[in-house]
Short mmCIF file of N, CA and C and ligand atoms in Angstrom, two decimals:
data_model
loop_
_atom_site.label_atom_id
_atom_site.label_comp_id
_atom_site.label_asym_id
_atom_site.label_seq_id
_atom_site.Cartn_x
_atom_site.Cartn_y
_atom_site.Cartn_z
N UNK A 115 -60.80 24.05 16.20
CA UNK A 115 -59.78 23.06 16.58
C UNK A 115 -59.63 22.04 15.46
N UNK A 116 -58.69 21.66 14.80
CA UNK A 116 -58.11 20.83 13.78
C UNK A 116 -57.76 19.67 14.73
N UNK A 117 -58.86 18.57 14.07
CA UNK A 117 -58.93 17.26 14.34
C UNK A 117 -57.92 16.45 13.99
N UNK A 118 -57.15 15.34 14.19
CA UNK A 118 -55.87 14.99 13.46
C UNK A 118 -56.81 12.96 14.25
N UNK A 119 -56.42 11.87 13.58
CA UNK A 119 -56.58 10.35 13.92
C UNK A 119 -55.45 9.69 13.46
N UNK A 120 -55.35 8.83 14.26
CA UNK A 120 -54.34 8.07 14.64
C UNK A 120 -54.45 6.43 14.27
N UNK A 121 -54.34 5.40 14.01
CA UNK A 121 -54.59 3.93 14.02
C UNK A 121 -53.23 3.48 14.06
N UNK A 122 -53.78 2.30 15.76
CA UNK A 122 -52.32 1.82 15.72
C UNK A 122 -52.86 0.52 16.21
N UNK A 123 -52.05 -0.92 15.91
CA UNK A 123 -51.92 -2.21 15.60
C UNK A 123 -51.24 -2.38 16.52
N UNK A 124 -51.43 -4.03 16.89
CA UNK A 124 -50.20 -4.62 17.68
C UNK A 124 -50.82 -6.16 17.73
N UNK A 125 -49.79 -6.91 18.14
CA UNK A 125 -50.27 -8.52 17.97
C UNK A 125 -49.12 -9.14 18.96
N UNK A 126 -49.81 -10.29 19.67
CA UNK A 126 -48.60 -10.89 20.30
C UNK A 126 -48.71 -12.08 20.30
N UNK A 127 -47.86 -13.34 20.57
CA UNK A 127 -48.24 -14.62 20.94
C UNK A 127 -48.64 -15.20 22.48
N UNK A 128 -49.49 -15.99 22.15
CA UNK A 128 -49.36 -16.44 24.29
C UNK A 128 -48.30 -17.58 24.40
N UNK A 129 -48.26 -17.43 25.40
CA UNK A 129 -47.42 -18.74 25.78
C UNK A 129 -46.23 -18.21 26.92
N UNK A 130 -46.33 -17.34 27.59
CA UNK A 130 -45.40 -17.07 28.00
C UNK A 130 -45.82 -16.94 29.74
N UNK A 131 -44.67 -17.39 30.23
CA UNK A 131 -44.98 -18.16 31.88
C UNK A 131 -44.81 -16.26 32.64
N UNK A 132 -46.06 -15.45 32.34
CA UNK A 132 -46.35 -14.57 32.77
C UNK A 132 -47.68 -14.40 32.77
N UNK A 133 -48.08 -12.92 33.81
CA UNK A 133 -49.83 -13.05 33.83
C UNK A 133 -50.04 -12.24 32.29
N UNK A 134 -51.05 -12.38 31.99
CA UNK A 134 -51.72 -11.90 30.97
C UNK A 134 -52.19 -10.39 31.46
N UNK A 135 -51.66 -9.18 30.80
CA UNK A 135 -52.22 -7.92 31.36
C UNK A 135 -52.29 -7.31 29.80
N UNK A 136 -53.47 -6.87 29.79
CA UNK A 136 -54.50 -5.83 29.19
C UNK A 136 -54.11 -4.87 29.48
N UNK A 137 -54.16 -3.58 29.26
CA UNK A 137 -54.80 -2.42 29.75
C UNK A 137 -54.18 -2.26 31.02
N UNK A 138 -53.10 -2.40 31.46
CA UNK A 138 -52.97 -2.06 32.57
C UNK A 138 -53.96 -3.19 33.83
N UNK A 139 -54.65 -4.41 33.25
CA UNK A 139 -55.55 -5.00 34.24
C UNK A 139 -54.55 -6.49 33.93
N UNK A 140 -54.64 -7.49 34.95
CA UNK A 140 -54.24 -8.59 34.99
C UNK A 140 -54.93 -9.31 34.99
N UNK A 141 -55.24 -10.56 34.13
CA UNK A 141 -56.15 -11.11 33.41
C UNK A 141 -56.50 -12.66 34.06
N UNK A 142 -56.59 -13.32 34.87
CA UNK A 142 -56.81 -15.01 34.44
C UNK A 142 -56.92 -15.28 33.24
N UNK A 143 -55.55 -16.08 33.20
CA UNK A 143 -55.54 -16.97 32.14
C UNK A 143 -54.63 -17.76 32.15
N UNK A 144 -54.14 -18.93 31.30
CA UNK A 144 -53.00 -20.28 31.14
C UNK A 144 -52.02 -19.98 31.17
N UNK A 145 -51.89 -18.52 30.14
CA UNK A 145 -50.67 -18.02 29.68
C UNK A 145 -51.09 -16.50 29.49
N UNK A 146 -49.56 -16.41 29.31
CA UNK A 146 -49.34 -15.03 29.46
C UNK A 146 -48.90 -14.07 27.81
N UNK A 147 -48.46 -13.07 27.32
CA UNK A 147 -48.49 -13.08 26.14
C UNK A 147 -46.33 -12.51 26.11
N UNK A 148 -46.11 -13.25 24.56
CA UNK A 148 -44.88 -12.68 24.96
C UNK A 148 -43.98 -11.78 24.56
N UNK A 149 -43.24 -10.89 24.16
CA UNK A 149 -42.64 -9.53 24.20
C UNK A 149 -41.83 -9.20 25.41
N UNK A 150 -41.24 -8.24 24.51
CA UNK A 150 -39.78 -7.48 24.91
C UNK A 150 -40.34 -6.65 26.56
N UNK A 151 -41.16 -6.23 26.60
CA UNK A 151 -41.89 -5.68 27.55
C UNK A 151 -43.04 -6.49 28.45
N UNK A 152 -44.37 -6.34 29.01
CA UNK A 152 -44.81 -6.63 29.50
C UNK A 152 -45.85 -7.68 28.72
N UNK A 153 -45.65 -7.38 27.60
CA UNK A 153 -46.33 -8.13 26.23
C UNK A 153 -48.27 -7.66 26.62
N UNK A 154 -48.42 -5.92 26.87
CA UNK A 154 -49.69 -5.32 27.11
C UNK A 154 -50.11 -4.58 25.89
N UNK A 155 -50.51 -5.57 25.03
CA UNK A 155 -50.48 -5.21 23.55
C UNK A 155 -51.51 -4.64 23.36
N UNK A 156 -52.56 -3.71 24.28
CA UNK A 156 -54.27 -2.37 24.45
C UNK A 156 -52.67 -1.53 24.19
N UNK A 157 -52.11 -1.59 25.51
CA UNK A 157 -51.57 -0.51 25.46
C UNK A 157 -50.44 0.16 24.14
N UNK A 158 -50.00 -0.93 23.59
CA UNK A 158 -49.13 -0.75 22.92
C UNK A 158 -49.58 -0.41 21.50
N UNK A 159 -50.95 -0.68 21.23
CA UNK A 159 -51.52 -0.56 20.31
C UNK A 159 -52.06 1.25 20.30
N UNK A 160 -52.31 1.12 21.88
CA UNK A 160 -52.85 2.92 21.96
C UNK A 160 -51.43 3.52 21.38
N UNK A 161 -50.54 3.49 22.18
CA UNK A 161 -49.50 4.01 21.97
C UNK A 161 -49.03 4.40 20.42
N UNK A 162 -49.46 3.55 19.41
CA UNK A 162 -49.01 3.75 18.44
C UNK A 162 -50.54 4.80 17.68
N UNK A 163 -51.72 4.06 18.23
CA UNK A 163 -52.53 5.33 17.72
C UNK A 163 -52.47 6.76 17.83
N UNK A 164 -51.84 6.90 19.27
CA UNK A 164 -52.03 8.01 19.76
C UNK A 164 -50.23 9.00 18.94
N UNK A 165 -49.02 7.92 18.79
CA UNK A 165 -47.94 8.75 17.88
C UNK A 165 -48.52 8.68 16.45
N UNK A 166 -49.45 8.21 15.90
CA UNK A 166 -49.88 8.30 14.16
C UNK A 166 -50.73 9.05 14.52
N UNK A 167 -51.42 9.59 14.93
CA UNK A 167 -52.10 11.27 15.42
C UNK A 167 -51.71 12.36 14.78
N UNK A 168 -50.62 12.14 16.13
CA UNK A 168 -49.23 13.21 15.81
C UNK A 168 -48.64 13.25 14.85
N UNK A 169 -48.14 12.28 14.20
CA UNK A 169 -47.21 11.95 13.43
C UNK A 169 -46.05 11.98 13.83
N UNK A 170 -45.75 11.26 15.36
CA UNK A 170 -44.41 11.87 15.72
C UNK A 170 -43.64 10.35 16.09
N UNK A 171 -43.67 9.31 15.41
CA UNK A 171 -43.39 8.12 14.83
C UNK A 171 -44.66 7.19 15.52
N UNK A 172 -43.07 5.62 16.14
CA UNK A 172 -44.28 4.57 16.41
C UNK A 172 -43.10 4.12 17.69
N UNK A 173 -43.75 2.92 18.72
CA UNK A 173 -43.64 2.46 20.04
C UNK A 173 -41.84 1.93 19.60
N UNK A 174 -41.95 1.34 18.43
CA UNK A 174 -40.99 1.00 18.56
C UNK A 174 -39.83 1.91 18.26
N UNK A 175 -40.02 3.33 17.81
CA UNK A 175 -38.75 4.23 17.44
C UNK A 175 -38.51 4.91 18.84
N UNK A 176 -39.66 4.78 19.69
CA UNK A 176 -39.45 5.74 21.06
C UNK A 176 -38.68 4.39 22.11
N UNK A 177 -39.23 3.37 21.98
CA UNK A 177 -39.02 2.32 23.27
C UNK A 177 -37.99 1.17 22.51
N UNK A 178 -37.36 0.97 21.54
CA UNK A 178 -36.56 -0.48 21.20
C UNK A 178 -36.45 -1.59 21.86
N UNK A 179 -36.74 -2.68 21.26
CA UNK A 179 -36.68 -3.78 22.01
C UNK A 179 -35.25 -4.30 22.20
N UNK A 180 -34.50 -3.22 22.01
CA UNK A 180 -32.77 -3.45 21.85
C UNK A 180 -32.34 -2.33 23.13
N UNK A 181 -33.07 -2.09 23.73
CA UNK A 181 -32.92 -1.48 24.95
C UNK A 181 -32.87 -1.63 26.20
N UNK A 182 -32.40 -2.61 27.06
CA UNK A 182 -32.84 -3.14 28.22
C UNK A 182 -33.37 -2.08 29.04
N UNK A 183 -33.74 -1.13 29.12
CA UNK A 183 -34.32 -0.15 29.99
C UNK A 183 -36.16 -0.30 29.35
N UNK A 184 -36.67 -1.43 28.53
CA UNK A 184 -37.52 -1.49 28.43
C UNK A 184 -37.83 -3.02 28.54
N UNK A 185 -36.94 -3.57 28.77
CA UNK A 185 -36.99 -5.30 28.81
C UNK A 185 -37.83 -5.24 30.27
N UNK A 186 -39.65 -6.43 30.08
CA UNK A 186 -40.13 -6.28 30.71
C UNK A 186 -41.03 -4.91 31.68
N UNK A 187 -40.99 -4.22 30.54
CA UNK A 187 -41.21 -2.96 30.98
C UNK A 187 -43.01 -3.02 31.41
N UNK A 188 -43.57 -1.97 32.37
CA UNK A 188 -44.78 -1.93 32.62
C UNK A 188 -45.30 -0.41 31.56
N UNK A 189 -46.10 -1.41 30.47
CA UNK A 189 -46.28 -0.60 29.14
C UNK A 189 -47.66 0.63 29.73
N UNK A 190 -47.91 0.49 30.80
CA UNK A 190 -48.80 1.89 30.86
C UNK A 190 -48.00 2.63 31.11
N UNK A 191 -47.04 2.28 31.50
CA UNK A 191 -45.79 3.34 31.99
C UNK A 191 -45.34 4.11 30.52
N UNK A 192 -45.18 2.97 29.36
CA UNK A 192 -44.66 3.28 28.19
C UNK A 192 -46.00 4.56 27.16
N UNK A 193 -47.45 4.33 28.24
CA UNK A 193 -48.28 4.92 27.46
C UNK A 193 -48.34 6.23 28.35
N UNK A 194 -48.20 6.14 29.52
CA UNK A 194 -47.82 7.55 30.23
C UNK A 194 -47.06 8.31 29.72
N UNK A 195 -45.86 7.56 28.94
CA UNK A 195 -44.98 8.99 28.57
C UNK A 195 -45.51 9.01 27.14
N UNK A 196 -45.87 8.40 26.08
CA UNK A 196 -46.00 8.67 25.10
C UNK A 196 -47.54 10.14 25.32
N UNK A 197 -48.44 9.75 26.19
CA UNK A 197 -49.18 10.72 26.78
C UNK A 197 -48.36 12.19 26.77
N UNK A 198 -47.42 12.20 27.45
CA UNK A 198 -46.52 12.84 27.91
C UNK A 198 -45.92 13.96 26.92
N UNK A 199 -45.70 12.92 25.97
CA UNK A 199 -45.14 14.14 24.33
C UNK A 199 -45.96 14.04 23.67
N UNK A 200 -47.56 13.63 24.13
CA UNK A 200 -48.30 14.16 22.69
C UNK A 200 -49.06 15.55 23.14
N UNK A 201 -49.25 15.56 24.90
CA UNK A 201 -49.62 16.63 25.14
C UNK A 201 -48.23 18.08 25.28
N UNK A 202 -47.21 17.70 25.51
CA UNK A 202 -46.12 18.33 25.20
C UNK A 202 -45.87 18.95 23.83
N UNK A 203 -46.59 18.35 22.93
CA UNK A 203 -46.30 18.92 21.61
C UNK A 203 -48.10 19.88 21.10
N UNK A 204 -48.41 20.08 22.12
CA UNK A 204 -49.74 20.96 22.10
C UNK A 204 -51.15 20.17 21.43
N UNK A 205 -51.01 18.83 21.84
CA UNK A 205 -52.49 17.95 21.54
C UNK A 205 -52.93 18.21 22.60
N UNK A 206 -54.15 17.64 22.40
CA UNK A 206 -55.28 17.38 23.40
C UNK A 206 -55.94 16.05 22.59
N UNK A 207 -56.09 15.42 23.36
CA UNK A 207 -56.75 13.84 23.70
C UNK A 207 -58.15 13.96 23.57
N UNK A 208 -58.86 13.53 22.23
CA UNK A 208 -60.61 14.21 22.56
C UNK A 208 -60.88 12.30 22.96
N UNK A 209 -60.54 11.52 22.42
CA UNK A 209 -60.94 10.11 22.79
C UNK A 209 -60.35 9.15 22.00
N UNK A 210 -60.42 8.04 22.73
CA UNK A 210 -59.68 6.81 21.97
C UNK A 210 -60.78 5.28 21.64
N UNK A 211 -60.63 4.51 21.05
CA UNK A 211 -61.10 3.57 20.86
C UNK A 211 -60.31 2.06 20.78
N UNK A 212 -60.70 1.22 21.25
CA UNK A 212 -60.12 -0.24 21.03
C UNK A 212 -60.95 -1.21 20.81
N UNK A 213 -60.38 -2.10 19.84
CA UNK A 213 -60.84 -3.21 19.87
C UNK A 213 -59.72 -4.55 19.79
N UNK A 214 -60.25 -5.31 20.66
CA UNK A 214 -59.26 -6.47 20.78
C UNK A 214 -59.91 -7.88 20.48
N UNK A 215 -59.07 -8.77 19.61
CA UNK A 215 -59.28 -9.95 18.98
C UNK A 215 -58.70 -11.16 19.50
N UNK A 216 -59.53 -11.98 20.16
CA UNK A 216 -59.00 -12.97 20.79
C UNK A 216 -60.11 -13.92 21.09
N UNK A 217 -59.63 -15.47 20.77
CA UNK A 217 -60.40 -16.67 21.06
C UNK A 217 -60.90 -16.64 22.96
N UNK A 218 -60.05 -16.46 23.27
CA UNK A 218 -60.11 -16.26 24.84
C UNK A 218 -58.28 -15.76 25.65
N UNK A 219 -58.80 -15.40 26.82
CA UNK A 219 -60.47 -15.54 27.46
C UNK A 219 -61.58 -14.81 27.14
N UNK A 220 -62.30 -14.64 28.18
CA UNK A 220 -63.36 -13.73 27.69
C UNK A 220 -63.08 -12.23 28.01
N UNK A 221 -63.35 -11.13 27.75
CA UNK A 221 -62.85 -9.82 27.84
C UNK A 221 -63.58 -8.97 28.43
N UNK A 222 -64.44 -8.90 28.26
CA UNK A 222 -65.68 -8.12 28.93
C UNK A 222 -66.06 -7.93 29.92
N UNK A 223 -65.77 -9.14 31.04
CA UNK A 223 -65.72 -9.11 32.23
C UNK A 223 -64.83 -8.00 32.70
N UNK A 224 -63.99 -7.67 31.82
CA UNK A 224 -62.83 -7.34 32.51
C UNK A 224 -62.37 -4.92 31.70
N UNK A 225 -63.47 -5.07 30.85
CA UNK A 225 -63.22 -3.90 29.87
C UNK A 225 -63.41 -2.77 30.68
N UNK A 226 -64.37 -2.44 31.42
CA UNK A 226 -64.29 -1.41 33.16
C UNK A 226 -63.50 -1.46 33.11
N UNK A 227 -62.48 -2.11 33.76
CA UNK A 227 -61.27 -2.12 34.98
C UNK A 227 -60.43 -1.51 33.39
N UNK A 228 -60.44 -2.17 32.53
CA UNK A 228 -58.69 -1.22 31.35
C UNK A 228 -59.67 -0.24 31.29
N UNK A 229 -60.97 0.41 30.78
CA UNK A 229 -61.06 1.55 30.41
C UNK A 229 -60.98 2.78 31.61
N UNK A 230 -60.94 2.24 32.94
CA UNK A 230 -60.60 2.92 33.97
C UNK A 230 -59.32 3.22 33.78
N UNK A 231 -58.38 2.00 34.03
CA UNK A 231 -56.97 2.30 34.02
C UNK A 231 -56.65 2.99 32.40
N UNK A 232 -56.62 3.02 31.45
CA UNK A 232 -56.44 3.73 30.39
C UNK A 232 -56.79 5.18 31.00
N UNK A 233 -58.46 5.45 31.43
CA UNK A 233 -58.97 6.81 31.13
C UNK A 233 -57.64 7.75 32.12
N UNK A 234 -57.24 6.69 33.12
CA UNK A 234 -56.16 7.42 34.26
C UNK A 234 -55.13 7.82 33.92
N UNK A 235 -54.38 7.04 32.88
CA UNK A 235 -53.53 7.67 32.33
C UNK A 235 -53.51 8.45 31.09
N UNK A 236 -54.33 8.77 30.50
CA UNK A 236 -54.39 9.04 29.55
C UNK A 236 -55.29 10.60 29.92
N UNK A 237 -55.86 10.83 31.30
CA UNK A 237 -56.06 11.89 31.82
C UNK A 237 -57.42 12.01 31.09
N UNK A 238 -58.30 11.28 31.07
CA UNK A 238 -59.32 11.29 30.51
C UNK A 238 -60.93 10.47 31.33
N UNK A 239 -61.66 11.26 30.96
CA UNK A 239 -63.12 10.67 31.54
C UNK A 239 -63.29 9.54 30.99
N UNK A 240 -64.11 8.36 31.40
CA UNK A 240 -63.96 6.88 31.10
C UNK A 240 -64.68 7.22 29.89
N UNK A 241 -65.93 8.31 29.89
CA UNK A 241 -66.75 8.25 28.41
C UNK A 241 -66.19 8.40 27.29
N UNK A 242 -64.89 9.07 27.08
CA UNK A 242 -63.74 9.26 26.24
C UNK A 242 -62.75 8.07 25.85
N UNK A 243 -63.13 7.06 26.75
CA UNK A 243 -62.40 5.67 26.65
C UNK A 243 -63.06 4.15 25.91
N UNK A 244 -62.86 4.06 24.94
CA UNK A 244 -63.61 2.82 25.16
C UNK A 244 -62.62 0.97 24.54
N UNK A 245 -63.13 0.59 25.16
CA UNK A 245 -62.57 -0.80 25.08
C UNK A 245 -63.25 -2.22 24.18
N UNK A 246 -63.45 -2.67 23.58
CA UNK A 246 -64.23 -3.72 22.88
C UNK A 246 -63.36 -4.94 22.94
N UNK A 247 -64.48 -6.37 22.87
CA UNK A 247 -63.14 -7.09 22.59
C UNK A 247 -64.32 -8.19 21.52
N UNK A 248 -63.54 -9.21 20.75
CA UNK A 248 -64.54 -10.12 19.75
C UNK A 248 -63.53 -11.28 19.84
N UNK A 249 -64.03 -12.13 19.08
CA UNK A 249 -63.50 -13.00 18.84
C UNK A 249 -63.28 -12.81 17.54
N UNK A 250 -62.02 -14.19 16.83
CA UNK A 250 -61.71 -14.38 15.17
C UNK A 250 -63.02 -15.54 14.93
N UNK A 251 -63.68 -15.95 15.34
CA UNK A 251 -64.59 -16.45 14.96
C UNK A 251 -63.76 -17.99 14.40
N UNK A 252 -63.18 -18.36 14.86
CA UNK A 252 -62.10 -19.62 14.94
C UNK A 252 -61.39 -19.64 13.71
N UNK A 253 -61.16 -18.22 13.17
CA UNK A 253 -60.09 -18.39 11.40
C UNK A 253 -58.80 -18.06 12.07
N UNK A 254 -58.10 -18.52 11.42
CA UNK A 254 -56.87 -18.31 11.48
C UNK A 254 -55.80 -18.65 12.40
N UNK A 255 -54.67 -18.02 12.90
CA UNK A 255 -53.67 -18.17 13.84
C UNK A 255 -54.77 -18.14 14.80
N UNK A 256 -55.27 -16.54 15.38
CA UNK A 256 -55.78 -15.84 16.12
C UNK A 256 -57.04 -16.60 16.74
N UNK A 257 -57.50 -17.39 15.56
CA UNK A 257 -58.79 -18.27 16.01
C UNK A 257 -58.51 -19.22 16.95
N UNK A 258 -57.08 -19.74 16.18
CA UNK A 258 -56.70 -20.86 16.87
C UNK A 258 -56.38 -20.54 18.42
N UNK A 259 -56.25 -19.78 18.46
CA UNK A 259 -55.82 -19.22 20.27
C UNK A 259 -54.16 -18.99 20.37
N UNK A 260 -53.68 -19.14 19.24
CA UNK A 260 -51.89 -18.05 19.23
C UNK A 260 -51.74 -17.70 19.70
N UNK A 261 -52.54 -16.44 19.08
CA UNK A 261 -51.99 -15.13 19.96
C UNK A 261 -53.08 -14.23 20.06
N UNK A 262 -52.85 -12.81 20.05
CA UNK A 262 -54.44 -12.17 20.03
C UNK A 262 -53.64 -10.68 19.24
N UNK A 263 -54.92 -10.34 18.50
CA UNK A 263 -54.70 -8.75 18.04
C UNK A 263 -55.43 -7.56 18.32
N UNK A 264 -54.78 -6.61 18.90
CA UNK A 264 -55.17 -5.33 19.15
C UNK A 264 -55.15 -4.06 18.15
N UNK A 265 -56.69 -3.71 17.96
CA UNK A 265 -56.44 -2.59 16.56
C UNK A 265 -57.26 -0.97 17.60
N UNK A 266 -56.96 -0.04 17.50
CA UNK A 266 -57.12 1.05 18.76
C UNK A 266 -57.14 2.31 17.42
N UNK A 267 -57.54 3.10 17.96
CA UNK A 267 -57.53 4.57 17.36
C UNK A 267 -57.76 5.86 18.56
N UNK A 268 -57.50 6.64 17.73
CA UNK A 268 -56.86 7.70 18.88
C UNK A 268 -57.19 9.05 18.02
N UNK A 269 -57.85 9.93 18.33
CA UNK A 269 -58.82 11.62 18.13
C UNK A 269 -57.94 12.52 19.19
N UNK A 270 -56.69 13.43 18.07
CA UNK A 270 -56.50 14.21 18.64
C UNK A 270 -56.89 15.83 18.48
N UNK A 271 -56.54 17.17 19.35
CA UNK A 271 -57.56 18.12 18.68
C UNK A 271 -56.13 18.86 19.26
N UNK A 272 -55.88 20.36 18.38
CA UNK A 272 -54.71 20.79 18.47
C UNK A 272 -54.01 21.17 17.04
N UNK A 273 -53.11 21.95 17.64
CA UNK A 273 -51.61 22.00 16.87
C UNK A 273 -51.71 21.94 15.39
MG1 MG B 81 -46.43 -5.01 21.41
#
């Protein structure tokens, strides 16, 4: 089986009078993060690991933020289908990885509940899932509590 990896990015700002959702999990917190969609930047970050795999682009050539059929969209939904055409195009999903960067809140409490909801859609055993989160160690935007960044990778086997 020919191994193929994926790395995909994403970043958002907070501030937005919505809940904060991860992973498909809803978060306590002040604020919410903001984007064209649900601003669920695990997921959006998988999403792009899992099309640089493939090579079969990125979130934003499949979903446009010039699309109202994605305005506010529920992005596991957006990682269900990207799921959708990577196993359609004869992958298989051996495992994914995340890590997420943020001053707060705290994440860990909460990395179960997304690596559940991920492993569900993504049709995968939770051991195949994993979630991390750190802090910027107070540098930068990100330190400052902005926004937060999501960096994910994605092991496909296939094709
Ligand atoms: Mg995003």
């Amino acid at each position: 089986m020919r191994q193929r990896f994926g790395l995909g990015y994403d970043s958002h700002t907070f501030g937005a009078q919505r809940p904060l959702v991860l992973g498909g999990v809803t978060i306590p917190h002040d604020s919410g993060l903001a984007g064209h969609s649900d601003g669920d930047a695990v997921a959006h970050a998988l999403c792009d690991a899992l099309l640089g795999a493939a090579a079969m682009g990125d979130i934003g050539r499949l979903f446009p933020d010039t699309d109202a059929r994605w305005k506010d969209a529920n992005s596991m939904q957006l990682l269900a289908e990207v799921k959708r055409r990577i196993v359609a195009a004869s992958y298989v999903i051996v495992n994914v990885d995340v890590t997420v960067v943020t001053e707060a809140p705290k994440l860990a409490p909460h990395a179960e509940a997304m690596r559940a909801n991920l492993a569900a859609v993504l049709g995968l055993p939770a051991g195949a899932v994993s979630v991390k989160a750190k802090t910027n160690e107070q540098m930068d935007d990100v330190g400052a509590g902005k926004g937060l960044q999501v960096f994910a990778i994605a092991s496909l086997g296939g094709a």
